[in-house]
Amino acid sequence: MLRGLYTGAAGMVAQMHRMDAIANNVANVDLNGFKRDTSIHKSFPELLIRRLSDNGVYVFPMGSADTAPIVGKLGLGVEQNEVFTSFSQGALKVTESSFDFALDGKGFFVVETPRGERFTRNGNFIIGREGMLLTNQGFPVLGENGRIFIKENNFIVDQLGRIFVNQIFQDDPERLVSMRENQWEETIQIDTLRIVDFEQERYLRKQGGSMWIDTEESGPAVQIAEERFPRVLQGFLEASNVNVVQEMVKMIEVNRAYEANQKAVTNHDNITAKLINEGVRV
């Protein structure tokens, strides 16, 4: 009888984990480059129920006891297996800002932090006082040669992540627009945005602020082959891949599943109490 209590309680805990993942997705729906999480569950190993002999005495047949007739299976509930992150492409939105970048394809920007390198899909960058390209949190964005130093209105980035500058365009925005239309004369390449990928990106660990850190399971950051290199789009940002409508539907499903498990626990508790109380009187 108590097995039903534990099974119902396990179901309630599983729905709590699902709700945590959904709430985190909804809270970060407007965070550029955010990737939604899904709580994955697995069932406890099921037990096979075998029929005993009619007189209540279990007789071991010749050979193995596994030959006893199977009545059915007994489930013991579920538990959380992992929180899976979906790295599907988010929608691209136009900002027309020279400091906004989006990756169309697999890959991550590399950011330098006091605790080491971190990786992000959020290309909403700014320029620091010293002309350094920074994230909104103030961390330097790294290129192939290290930190990137530029000036406002004097640089462009092509779809391969190459950074071109020309000092004569610093105060001439119209000429800068013409550069973006593939008129590259009199420009100098100073660096290339460092963009990396991982063997097993699903095992990256979130660090907050739309950043990730590599783990032993994900493997270290590796260079991306030319045929798989993502397009770098200047003047765009990648929105989160969270669908608010789907998340709200899931939230309703979780609430109903939680209530169902809660009622199962309550019913088992009432039946157990009735059995104990009436059994004692009998």
PDB file of C-alpha atoms in Angstrom:
ATOM      1  CA  MET A   1       0.000   0.000   0.000  1.00  0.00           C
ATOM      2  CA  LEU A   2       2.843   2.418   0.822  1.00  0.00           C
ATOM      3  CA  ARG A   3       4.343   1.803  -2.617  1.00  0.00           C
ATOM      4  CA  GLY A   4       1.591   3.958  -4.121  1.00  0.00           C
ATOM      5  CA  LEU A   5       2.571   6.836  -1.828  1.00  0.00           C
ATOM      6  CA  TYR A   6       6.186   6.700  -2.952  1.00  0.00           C
ATOM      7  CA  THR A   7       5.223   6.446  -6.629  1.00  0.00           C
ATOM      8  CA  GLY A   8       2.913   9.456  -6.377  1.00  0.00           C
ATOM      9  CA  ALA A   9       5.521  11.461  -4.469  1.00  0.00           C
ATOM     10  CA  ALA A  10       8.152  10.628  -7.106  1.00  0.00           C
ATOM     11  CA  GLY A  11       5.770  11.919  -9.771  1.00  0.00           C
ATOM     12  CA  MET A  12       5.280  15.172  -7.856  1.00  0.00           C
ATOM     13  CA  VAL A  13       9.045  15.705  -7.559  1.00  0.00           C
ATOM     14  CA  ALA A  14       9.453  15.042 -11.295  1.00  0.00           C
ATOM     15  CA  GLN A  15       6.837  17.668 -12.132  1.00  0.00           C
ATOM     16  CA  MET A  16       8.595  20.157  -9.848  1.00  0.00           C
ATOM     17  CA  HIS A  17      11.782  19.732 -11.895  1.00  0.00           C
ATOM     18  CA  ARG A  18       9.798  20.232 -15.114  1.00  0.00           C
ATOM     19  CA  MET A  19       8.249  23.394 -13.713  1.00  0.00           C
ATOM     20  CA  ASP A  20      11.684  24.766 -12.742  1.00  0.00           C
ATOM     21  CA  ALA A  21      12.930  24.297 -16.321  1.00  0.00           C
ATOM     22  CA  ILE A  22       9.810  25.880 -17.824  1.00  0.00           C
ATOM     23  CA  ALA A  23       9.920  28.858 -15.445  1.00  0.00           C
ATOM     24  CA  ASN A  24      13.585  29.457 -16.320  1.00  0.00           C
ATOM     25  CA  ASN A  25      12.738  29.368 -20.039  1.00  0.00           C
ATOM     26  CA  VAL A  26       9.925  31.877 -19.667  1.00  0.00           C
ATOM     27  CA  ALA A  27      12.076  34.178 -17.509  1.00  0.00           C
ATOM     28  CA  ASN A  28      14.785  34.296 -20.216  1.00  0.00           C
ATOM     29  CA  VAL A  29      12.553  34.533 -23.283  1.00  0.00           C
ATOM     30  CA  ASP A  30      13.945  38.007 -24.083  1.00  0.00           C
ATOM     31  CA  LEU A  31      17.606  37.123 -23.453  1.00  0.00           C
ATOM     32  CA  ASN A  32      19.545  37.136 -26.723  1.00  0.00           C
ATOM     33  CA  GLY A  33      21.119  33.795 -27.559  1.00  0.00           C
ATOM     34  CA  PHE A  34      19.342  31.928 -24.758  1.00  0.00           C
ATOM     35  CA  LYS A  35      18.655  28.225 -25.346  1.00  0.00           C
ATOM     36  CA  ARG A  36      15.663  26.544 -23.740  1.00  0.00           C
ATOM     37  CA  ASP A  37      15.948  23.671 -21.269  1.00  0.00           C
ATOM     38  CA  THR A  38      13.861  20.526 -21.045  1.00  0.00           C
ATOM     39  CA  SER A  39      13.712  18.311 -17.960  1.00  0.00           C
ATOM     40  CA  ILE A  40      14.134  14.679 -19.032  1.00  0.00           C
ATOM     41  CA  HIS A  41      12.820  11.899 -16.808  1.00  0.00           C
ATOM     42  CA  LYS A  42      13.325   8.167 -16.689  1.00  0.00           C
ATOM     43  CA  SER A  43      11.333   5.453 -14.972  1.00  0.00           C
ATOM     44  CA  PHE A  44      12.697   3.373 -12.165  1.00  0.00           C
ATOM     45  CA  PRO A  45      13.393  -0.238 -13.238  1.00  0.00           C
ATOM     46  CA  GLU A  46      10.127  -2.107 -13.563  1.00  0.00           C
ATOM     47  CA  LEU A  47       9.590  -5.327 -11.619  1.00  0.00           C
ATOM     48  CA  LEU A  48       8.084  -8.450 -13.109  1.00  0.00           C
ATOM     49  CA  ILE A  49       5.272  -9.992 -11.044  1.00  0.00           C
ATOM     50  CA  ARG A  50       5.204 -13.789 -11.165  1.00  0.00           C
ATOM     51  CA  ARG A  51       2.381 -16.096 -10.050  1.00  0.00           C
ATOM     52  CA  LEU A  52       3.007 -18.420  -7.123  1.00  0.00           C
ATOM     53  CA  SER A  53       1.531 -21.927  -6.819  1.00  0.00           C
ATOM     54  CA  ASP A  54      -2.144 -22.217  -5.872  1.00  0.00           C
ATOM     55  CA  ASN A  55      -1.431 -23.403  -2.328  1.00  0.00           C
ATOM     56  CA  GLY A  56       0.727 -20.412  -1.621  1.00  0.00           C
ATOM     57  CA  VAL A  57       3.989 -22.349  -1.664  1.00  0.00           C
ATOM     58  CA  TYR A  58       6.477 -21.344  -4.318  1.00  0.00           C
ATOM     59  CA  VAL A  59       7.859 -24.433  -6.061  1.00  0.00           C
ATOM     60  CA  PHE A  60      11.153 -24.021  -7.934  1.00  0.00           C
ATOM     61  CA  PRO A  61      10.739 -25.761 -11.296  1.00  0.00           C
ATOM     62  CA  MET A  62      13.506 -27.753 -12.926  1.00  0.00           C
ATOM     63  CA  GLY A  63      16.157 -25.305 -14.065  1.00  0.00           C
ATOM     64  CA  SER A  64      15.622 -21.639 -13.227  1.00  0.00           C
ATOM     65  CA  ALA A  65      12.891 -20.012 -11.182  1.00  0.00           C
ATOM     66  CA  ASP A  66      12.463 -17.535 -14.075  1.00  0.00           C
ATOM     67  CA  THR A  67      10.135 -20.020 -15.752  1.00  0.00           C
ATOM     68  CA  ALA A  68       7.356 -19.156 -13.322  1.00  0.00           C
ATOM     69  CA  PRO A  69       4.328 -17.594 -15.083  1.00  0.00           C
ATOM     70  CA  ILE A  70       4.494 -13.786 -15.418  1.00  0.00           C
ATOM     71  CA  VAL A  71       1.427 -11.943 -14.183  1.00  0.00           C
ATOM     72  CA  GLY A  72       2.513  -8.472 -15.288  1.00  0.00           C
ATOM     73  CA  LYS A  73       4.811  -5.545 -14.509  1.00  0.00           C
ATOM     74  CA  LEU A  74       5.001  -3.268 -11.500  1.00  0.00           C
ATOM     75  CA  GLY A  75       6.134   0.342 -12.031  1.00  0.00           C
ATOM     76  CA  LEU A  76       7.849   2.314  -9.277  1.00  0.00           C
ATOM     77  CA  GLY A  77       7.503   5.857 -10.637  1.00  0.00           C
ATOM     78  CA  VAL A  78       9.965   8.212 -12.329  1.00  0.00           C
ATOM     79  CA  GLU A  79      12.998  10.310 -11.501  1.00  0.00           C
ATOM     80  CA  GLN A  80      14.805  13.184 -13.227  1.00  0.00           C
ATOM     81  CA  ASN A  81      17.495  11.983 -15.605  1.00  0.00           C
ATOM     82  CA  GLU A  82      18.955  15.272 -16.889  1.00  0.00           C
ATOM     83  CA  VAL A  83      18.149  18.828 -17.939  1.00  0.00           C
ATOM     84  CA  PHE A  84      18.598  18.834 -21.701  1.00  0.00           C
ATOM     85  CA  THR A  85      19.420  22.081 -23.538  1.00  0.00           C
ATOM     86  CA  SER A  86      18.124  22.494 -27.075  1.00  0.00           C
ATOM     87  CA  PHE A  87      20.640  24.368 -29.230  1.00  0.00           C
ATOM     88  CA  SER A  88      18.244  24.897 -32.130  1.00  0.00           C
ATOM     89  CA  GLN A  89      18.663  28.139 -34.040  1.00  0.00           C
ATOM     90  CA  GLY A  90      16.814  31.150 -32.662  1.00  0.00           C
ATOM     91  CA  ALA A  91      15.118  33.759 -34.828  1.00  0.00           C
ATOM     92  CA  LEU A  92      17.345  36.487 -36.309  1.00  0.00           C
ATOM     93  CA  LYS A  93      16.260  40.062 -35.695  1.00  0.00           C
ATOM     94  CA  VAL A  94      17.619  43.199 -37.360  1.00  0.00           C
ATOM     95  CA  THR A  95      19.154  45.883 -35.139  1.00  0.00           C
ATOM     96  CA  GLU A  96      21.360  47.756 -37.643  1.00  0.00           C
ATOM     97  CA  SER A  97      23.905  48.296 -34.856  1.00  0.00           C
ATOM     98  CA  SER A  98      27.541  47.788 -35.855  1.00  0.00           C
ATOM     99  CA  PHE A  99      28.212  46.123 -32.505  1.00  0.00           C
ATOM    100  CA  ASP A 100      25.496  43.462 -32.787  1.00  0.00           C
ATOM    101  CA  PHE A 101      26.377  40.057 -34.240  1.00  0.00           C
ATOM    102  CA  ALA A 102      24.414  36.871 -34.823  1.00  0.00           C
ATOM    103  CA  LEU A 103      25.614  33.387 -35.721  1.00  0.00           C
ATOM    104  CA  ASP A 104      23.570  31.614 -38.371  1.00  0.00           C
ATOM    105  CA  GLY A 105      24.614  28.024 -37.688  1.00  0.00           C
ATOM    106  CA  LYS A 106      26.432  26.081 -34.984  1.00  0.00           C
ATOM    107  CA  GLY A 107      29.151  27.837 -33.006  1.00  0.00           C
ATOM    108  CA  PHE A 108      29.929  30.145 -30.100  1.00  0.00           C
ATOM    109  CA  PHE A 109      31.695  33.464 -29.557  1.00  0.00           C
ATOM    110  CA  VAL A 110      34.597  33.258 -27.101  1.00  0.00           C
ATOM    111  CA  VAL A 111      34.642  35.633 -24.133  1.00  0.00           C
ATOM    112  CA  GLU A 112      37.456  36.291 -21.660  1.00  0.00           C
ATOM    113  CA  THR A 113      36.421  36.360 -17.999  1.00  0.00           C
ATOM    114  CA  PRO A 114      38.407  36.447 -14.738  1.00  0.00           C
ATOM    115  CA  ARG A 115      37.569  32.725 -14.316  1.00  0.00           C
ATOM    116  CA  GLY A 116      38.718  31.721 -17.780  1.00  0.00           C
ATOM    117  CA  GLU A 117      37.200  31.543 -21.230  1.00  0.00           C
ATOM    118  CA  ARG A 118      33.431  31.340 -21.573  1.00  0.00           C
ATOM    119  CA  PHE A 119      31.248  30.846 -24.632  1.00  0.00           C
ATOM    120  CA  THR A 120      28.114  32.640 -25.764  1.00  0.00           C
ATOM    121  CA  ARG A 121      25.616  33.011 -28.594  1.00  0.00           C
ATOM    122  CA  ASN A 122      24.648  36.495 -27.398  1.00  0.00           C
ATOM    123  CA  GLY A 123      26.300  38.889 -29.852  1.00  0.00           C
ATOM    124  CA  ASN A 124      24.987  42.089 -28.242  1.00  0.00           C
ATOM    125  CA  PHE A 125      28.402  43.718 -27.777  1.00  0.00           C
ATOM    126  CA  ILE A 126      29.552  47.222 -26.862  1.00  0.00           C
ATOM    127  CA  ILE A 127      32.761  49.210 -27.247  1.00  0.00           C
ATOM    128  CA  GLY A 128      34.755  50.080 -24.118  1.00  0.00           C
ATOM    129  CA  ARG A 129      36.565  53.263 -23.266  1.00  0.00           C
ATOM    130  CA  GLU A 130      39.818  51.939 -24.712  1.00  0.00           C
ATOM    131  CA  GLY A 131      38.149  50.839 -27.938  1.00  0.00           C
ATOM    132  CA  MET A 132      37.895  47.207 -26.823  1.00  0.00           C
ATOM    133  CA  LEU A 133      34.972  45.062 -27.982  1.00  0.00           C
ATOM    134  CA  LEU A 134      33.111  43.914 -24.846  1.00  0.00           C
ATOM    135  CA  THR A 135      30.010  41.999 -23.816  1.00  0.00           C
ATOM    136  CA  ASN A 136      27.244  43.796 -21.923  1.00  0.00           C
ATOM    137  CA  GLN A 137      28.792  42.455 -18.702  1.00  0.00           C
ATOM    138  CA  GLY A 138      32.124  44.110 -19.584  1.00  0.00           C
ATOM    139  CA  PHE A 139      34.039  40.958 -20.604  1.00  0.00           C
ATOM    140  CA  PRO A 140      36.390  41.213 -23.624  1.00  0.00           C
ATOM    141  CA  VAL A 141      35.334  39.446 -26.808  1.00  0.00           C
ATOM    142  CA  LEU A 142      38.224  37.437 -28.228  1.00  0.00           C
ATOM    143  CA  GLY A 143      39.497  37.200 -31.768  1.00  0.00           C
ATOM    144  CA  GLU A 144      42.074  34.835 -33.210  1.00  0.00           C
ATOM    145  CA  ASN A 145      44.805  37.263 -32.023  1.00  0.00           C
ATOM    146  CA  GLY A 146      43.339  37.994 -28.596  1.00  0.00           C
ATOM    147  CA  ARG A 147      41.350  41.045 -27.519  1.00  0.00           C
ATOM    148  CA  ILE A 148      39.768  43.133 -30.284  1.00  0.00           C
ATOM    149  CA  PHE A 149      40.386  46.908 -30.459  1.00  0.00           C
ATOM    150  CA  ILE A 150      38.278  48.973 -32.834  1.00  0.00           C
ATOM    151  CA  LYS A 151      36.770  52.431 -33.164  1.00  0.00           C
ATOM    152  CA  GLU A 152      33.195  53.426 -33.759  1.00  0.00           C
ATOM    153  CA  ASN A 153      32.156  53.826 -37.417  1.00  0.00           C
ATOM    154  CA  ASN A 154      35.444  52.554 -38.824  1.00  0.00           C
ATOM    155  CA  PHE A 155      35.001  48.770 -38.985  1.00  0.00           C
ATOM    156  CA  ILE A 156      32.929  46.065 -40.583  1.00  0.00           C
ATOM    157  CA  VAL A 157      32.754  42.296 -40.116  1.00  0.00           C
ATOM    158  CA  ASP A 158      32.085  39.948 -43.023  1.00  0.00           C
ATOM    159  CA  GLN A 159      30.197  36.640 -42.908  1.00  0.00           C
ATOM    160  CA  LEU A 160      33.432  34.763 -42.138  1.00  0.00           C
ATOM    161  CA  GLY A 161      34.000  36.847 -39.000  1.00  0.00           C
ATOM    162  CA  ARG A 162      36.900  38.824 -40.478  1.00  0.00           C
ATOM    163  CA  ILE A 163      37.234  42.340 -39.054  1.00  0.00           C
ATOM    164  CA  PHE A 164      38.208  45.127 -41.469  1.00  0.00           C
ATOM    165  CA  VAL A 165      39.023  48.717 -40.536  1.00  0.00           C
ATOM    166  CA  ASN A 166      39.857  51.917 -42.366  1.00  0.00           C
ATOM    167  CA  GLN A 167      40.603  55.124 -40.522  1.00  0.00           C
ATOM    168  CA  ILE A 168      39.208  57.359 -43.294  1.00  0.00           C
ATOM    169  CA  PHE A 169      35.740  55.944 -42.640  1.00  0.00           C
ATOM    170  CA  GLN A 170      35.747  56.855 -38.955  1.00  0.00           C
ATOM    171  CA  ASP A 171      33.720  60.046 -39.525  1.00  0.00           C
ATOM    172  CA  ASP A 172      32.058  59.038 -42.771  1.00  0.00           C
ATOM    173  CA  PRO A 173      29.113  56.679 -42.078  1.00  0.00           C
ATOM    174  CA  GLU A 174      27.969  56.813 -45.727  1.00  0.00           C
ATOM    175  CA  ARG A 175      31.272  55.371 -46.935  1.00  0.00           C
ATOM    176  CA  LEU A 176      30.984  52.729 -44.223  1.00  0.00           C
ATOM    177  CA  VAL A 177      27.634  51.658 -45.682  1.00  0.00           C
ATOM    178  CA  SER A 178      29.253  51.301 -49.074  1.00  0.00           C
ATOM    179  CA  MET A 179      31.860  49.021 -47.515  1.00  0.00           C
ATOM    180  CA  ARG A 180      29.111  46.747 -46.238  1.00  0.00           C
ATOM    181  CA  GLU A 181      28.024  46.361 -49.840  1.00  0.00           C
ATOM    182  CA  ASN A 182      31.286  44.525 -50.558  1.00  0.00           C
ATOM    183  CA  GLN A 183      33.349  47.558 -51.645  1.00  0.00           C
ATOM    184  CA  TRP A 184      36.458  46.614 -49.686  1.00  0.00           C
ATOM    185  CA  GLU A 185      39.055  48.916 -51.216  1.00  0.00           C
ATOM    186  CA  GLU A 186      41.504  50.615 -48.847  1.00  0.00           C
ATOM    187  CA  THR A 187      40.579  48.349 -45.921  1.00  0.00           C
ATOM    188  CA  ILE A 188      42.846  46.335 -43.641  1.00  0.00           C
ATOM    189  CA  GLN A 189      41.979  43.102 -41.863  1.00  0.00           C
ATOM    190  CA  ILE A 190      43.028  43.420 -38.232  1.00  0.00           C
ATOM    191  CA  ASP A 191      41.619  40.198 -36.787  1.00  0.00           C
ATOM    192  CA  THR A 192      38.943  37.497 -37.043  1.00  0.00           C
ATOM    193  CA  LEU A 193      36.258  36.772 -34.483  1.00  0.00           C
ATOM    194  CA  ARG A 194      37.128  33.571 -32.667  1.00  0.00           C
ATOM    195  CA  ILE A 195      34.210  31.181 -33.149  1.00  0.00           C
ATOM    196  CA  VAL A 196      34.382  27.629 -31.783  1.00  0.00           C
ATOM    197  CA  ASP A 197      32.252  24.523 -31.390  1.00  0.00           C
ATOM    198  CA  PHE A 198      32.279  21.360 -29.252  1.00  0.00           C
ATOM    199  CA  GLU A 199      32.210  17.620 -29.786  1.00  0.00           C
ATOM    200  CA  GLN A 200      29.215  17.222 -27.448  1.00  0.00           C
ATOM    201  CA  GLU A 201      27.581  20.626 -27.019  1.00  0.00           C
ATOM    202  CA  ARG A 202      24.674  19.112 -25.059  1.00  0.00           C
ATOM    203  CA  TYR A 203      27.018  18.700 -22.076  1.00  0.00           C
ATOM    204  CA  LEU A 204      27.988  22.375 -21.870  1.00  0.00           C
ATOM    205  CA  ARG A 205      27.072  23.912 -18.524  1.00  0.00           C
ATOM    206  CA  LYS A 206      25.239  27.215 -18.252  1.00  0.00           C
ATOM    207  CA  GLN A 207      26.966  30.015 -16.343  1.00  0.00           C
ATOM    208  CA  GLY A 208      24.253  32.681 -16.440  1.00  0.00           C
ATOM    209  CA  GLY A 209      24.012  35.714 -18.700  1.00  0.00           C
ATOM    210  CA  SER A 210      23.673  33.456 -21.763  1.00  0.00           C
ATOM    211  CA  MET A 211      27.168  32.036 -21.247  1.00  0.00           C
ATOM    212  CA  TRP A 212      28.405  28.462 -21.155  1.00  0.00           C
ATOM    213  CA  ILE A 213      31.478  26.678 -19.844  1.00  0.00           C
ATOM    214  CA  ASP A 214      32.943  23.508 -21.288  1.00  0.00           C
ATOM    215  CA  THR A 215      32.974  20.303 -19.258  1.00  0.00           C
ATOM    216  CA  GLU A 216      34.823  17.010 -19.401  1.00  0.00           C
ATOM    217  CA  GLU A 217      31.857  15.454 -21.196  1.00  0.00           C
ATOM    218  CA  SER A 218      31.499  18.245 -23.788  1.00  0.00           C
ATOM    219  CA  GLY A 219      35.195  18.246 -24.595  1.00  0.00           C
ATOM    220  CA  PRO A 220      37.341  21.358 -25.178  1.00  0.00           C
ATOM    221  CA  ALA A 221      36.531  24.050 -27.690  1.00  0.00           C
ATOM    222  CA  VAL A 222      37.576  23.126 -31.230  1.00  0.00           C
ATOM    223  CA  GLN A 223      37.919  25.080 -34.450  1.00  0.00           C
ATOM    224  CA  ILE A 224      35.067  24.746 -36.924  1.00  0.00           C
ATOM    225  CA  ALA A 225      35.726  23.252 -40.326  1.00  0.00           C
ATOM    226  CA  GLU A 226      35.337  25.676 -43.222  1.00  0.00           C
ATOM    227  CA  GLU A 227      32.347  23.838 -44.709  1.00  0.00           C
ATOM    228  CA  ARG A 228      30.527  23.949 -41.344  1.00  0.00           C
ATOM    229  CA  PHE A 229      31.462  27.512 -40.379  1.00  0.00           C
ATOM    230  CA  PRO A 230      28.403  29.596 -39.375  1.00  0.00           C
ATOM    231  CA  ARG A 231      27.548  32.870 -41.087  1.00  0.00           C
ATOM    232  CA  VAL A 232      28.428  35.931 -39.007  1.00  0.00           C
ATOM    233  CA  LEU A 233      25.775  38.601 -39.499  1.00  0.00           C
ATOM    234  CA  GLN A 234      26.632  42.138 -38.406  1.00  0.00           C
ATOM    235  CA  GLY A 235      23.660  44.277 -37.422  1.00  0.00           C
ATOM    236  CA  PHE A 236      21.643  41.233 -36.307  1.00  0.00           C
ATOM    237  CA  LEU A 237      20.947  39.466 -33.019  1.00  0.00           C
ATOM    238  CA  GLU A 238      19.806  35.918 -32.368  1.00  0.00           C
ATOM    239  CA  ALA A 239      16.705  35.783 -30.200  1.00  0.00           C
ATOM    240  CA  SER A 240      16.119  32.991 -27.700  1.00  0.00           C
ATOM    241  CA  ASN A 241      14.666  29.766 -29.090  1.00  0.00           C
ATOM    242  CA  VAL A 242      11.910  29.751 -26.463  1.00  0.00           C
ATOM    243  CA  ASN A 243       8.331  29.562 -27.745  1.00  0.00           C
ATOM    244  CA  VAL A 244       6.207  31.254 -25.082  1.00  0.00           C
ATOM    245  CA  VAL A 245       2.951  29.611 -26.202  1.00  0.00           C
ATOM    246  CA  GLN A 246       4.467  26.124 -26.038  1.00  0.00           C
ATOM    247  CA  GLU A 247       5.974  26.834 -22.626  1.00  0.00           C
ATOM    248  CA  MET A 248       2.614  28.016 -21.256  1.00  0.00           C
ATOM    249  CA  VAL A 249       0.926  24.859 -22.577  1.00  0.00           C
ATOM    250  CA  LYS A 250       3.610  22.765 -20.886  1.00  0.00           C
ATOM    251  CA  MET A 251       3.070  24.692 -17.668  1.00  0.00           C
ATOM    252  CA  ILE A 252      -0.627  23.786 -17.708  1.00  0.00           C
ATOM    253  CA  GLU A 253       0.256  20.121 -18.343  1.00  0.00           C
ATOM    254  CA  VAL A 254       2.694  20.140 -15.428  1.00  0.00           C
ATOM    255  CA  ASN A 255       0.110  21.646 -13.073  1.00  0.00           C
ATOM    256  CA  ARG A 256      -2.465  19.018 -14.002  1.00  0.00           C
ATOM    257  CA  ALA A 257       0.046  16.172 -13.699  1.00  0.00           C
ATOM    258  CA  TYR A 258       1.156  17.480 -10.303  1.00  0.00           C
ATOM    259  CA  GLU A 259      -2.444  17.668  -9.079  1.00  0.00           C
ATOM    260  CA  ALA A 260      -3.122  14.129 -10.300  1.00  0.00           C
ATOM    261  CA  ASN A 261      -0.131  12.770  -8.389  1.00  0.00           C
ATOM    262  CA  GLN A 262      -1.149  14.817  -5.361  1.00  0.00           C
ATOM    263  CA  LYS A 263      -4.640  13.272  -5.418  1.00  0.00           C
ATOM    264  CA  ALA A 264      -3.115   9.798  -5.752  1.00  0.00           C
ATOM    265  CA  VAL A 265      -0.992  10.396  -2.633  1.00  0.00           C
ATOM    266  CA  THR A 266      -4.025  11.737  -0.733  1.00  0.00           C
ATOM    267  CA  ASN A 267      -6.200   8.786  -1.754  1.00  0.00           C
ATOM    268  CA  HIS A 268      -3.548   6.262  -0.750  1.00  0.00           C
ATOM    269  CA  ASP A 269      -3.154   8.015   2.578  1.00  0.00           C
ATOM    270  CA  ASN A 270      -6.913   7.932   3.210  1.00  0.00           C
ATOM    271  CA  ILE A 271      -7.156   4.255   2.251  1.00  0.00           C
ATOM    272  CA  THR A 272      -4.218   3.368   4.491  1.00  0.00           C
ATOM    273  CA  ALA A 273      -5.761   5.278   7.410  1.00  0.00           C
ATOM    274  CA  LYS A 274      -9.131   3.563   6.866  1.00  0.00           C
ATOM    275  CA  LEU A 275      -7.487   0.149   6.672  1.00  0.00           C
ATOM    276  CA  ILE A 276      -5.564   0.694   9.899  1.00  0.00           C
ATOM    277  CA  ASN A 277      -8.479   2.170  11.841  1.00  0.00           C
ATOM    278  CA  GLU A 278     -11.125  -0.325  10.724  1.00  0.00           C
ATOM    279  CA  GLY A 279      -8.719  -3.232  10.815  1.00  0.00           C
ATOM    280  CA  VAL A 280      -7.944  -2.559  14.465  1.00  0.00           C
ATOM    281  CA  ARG A 281     -11.693  -2.541  15.364  1.00  0.00           C
ATOM    282  CA  VAL A 282     -12.262  -5.809  13.542  1.00  0.00           C
TER     283      VAL A 282
END
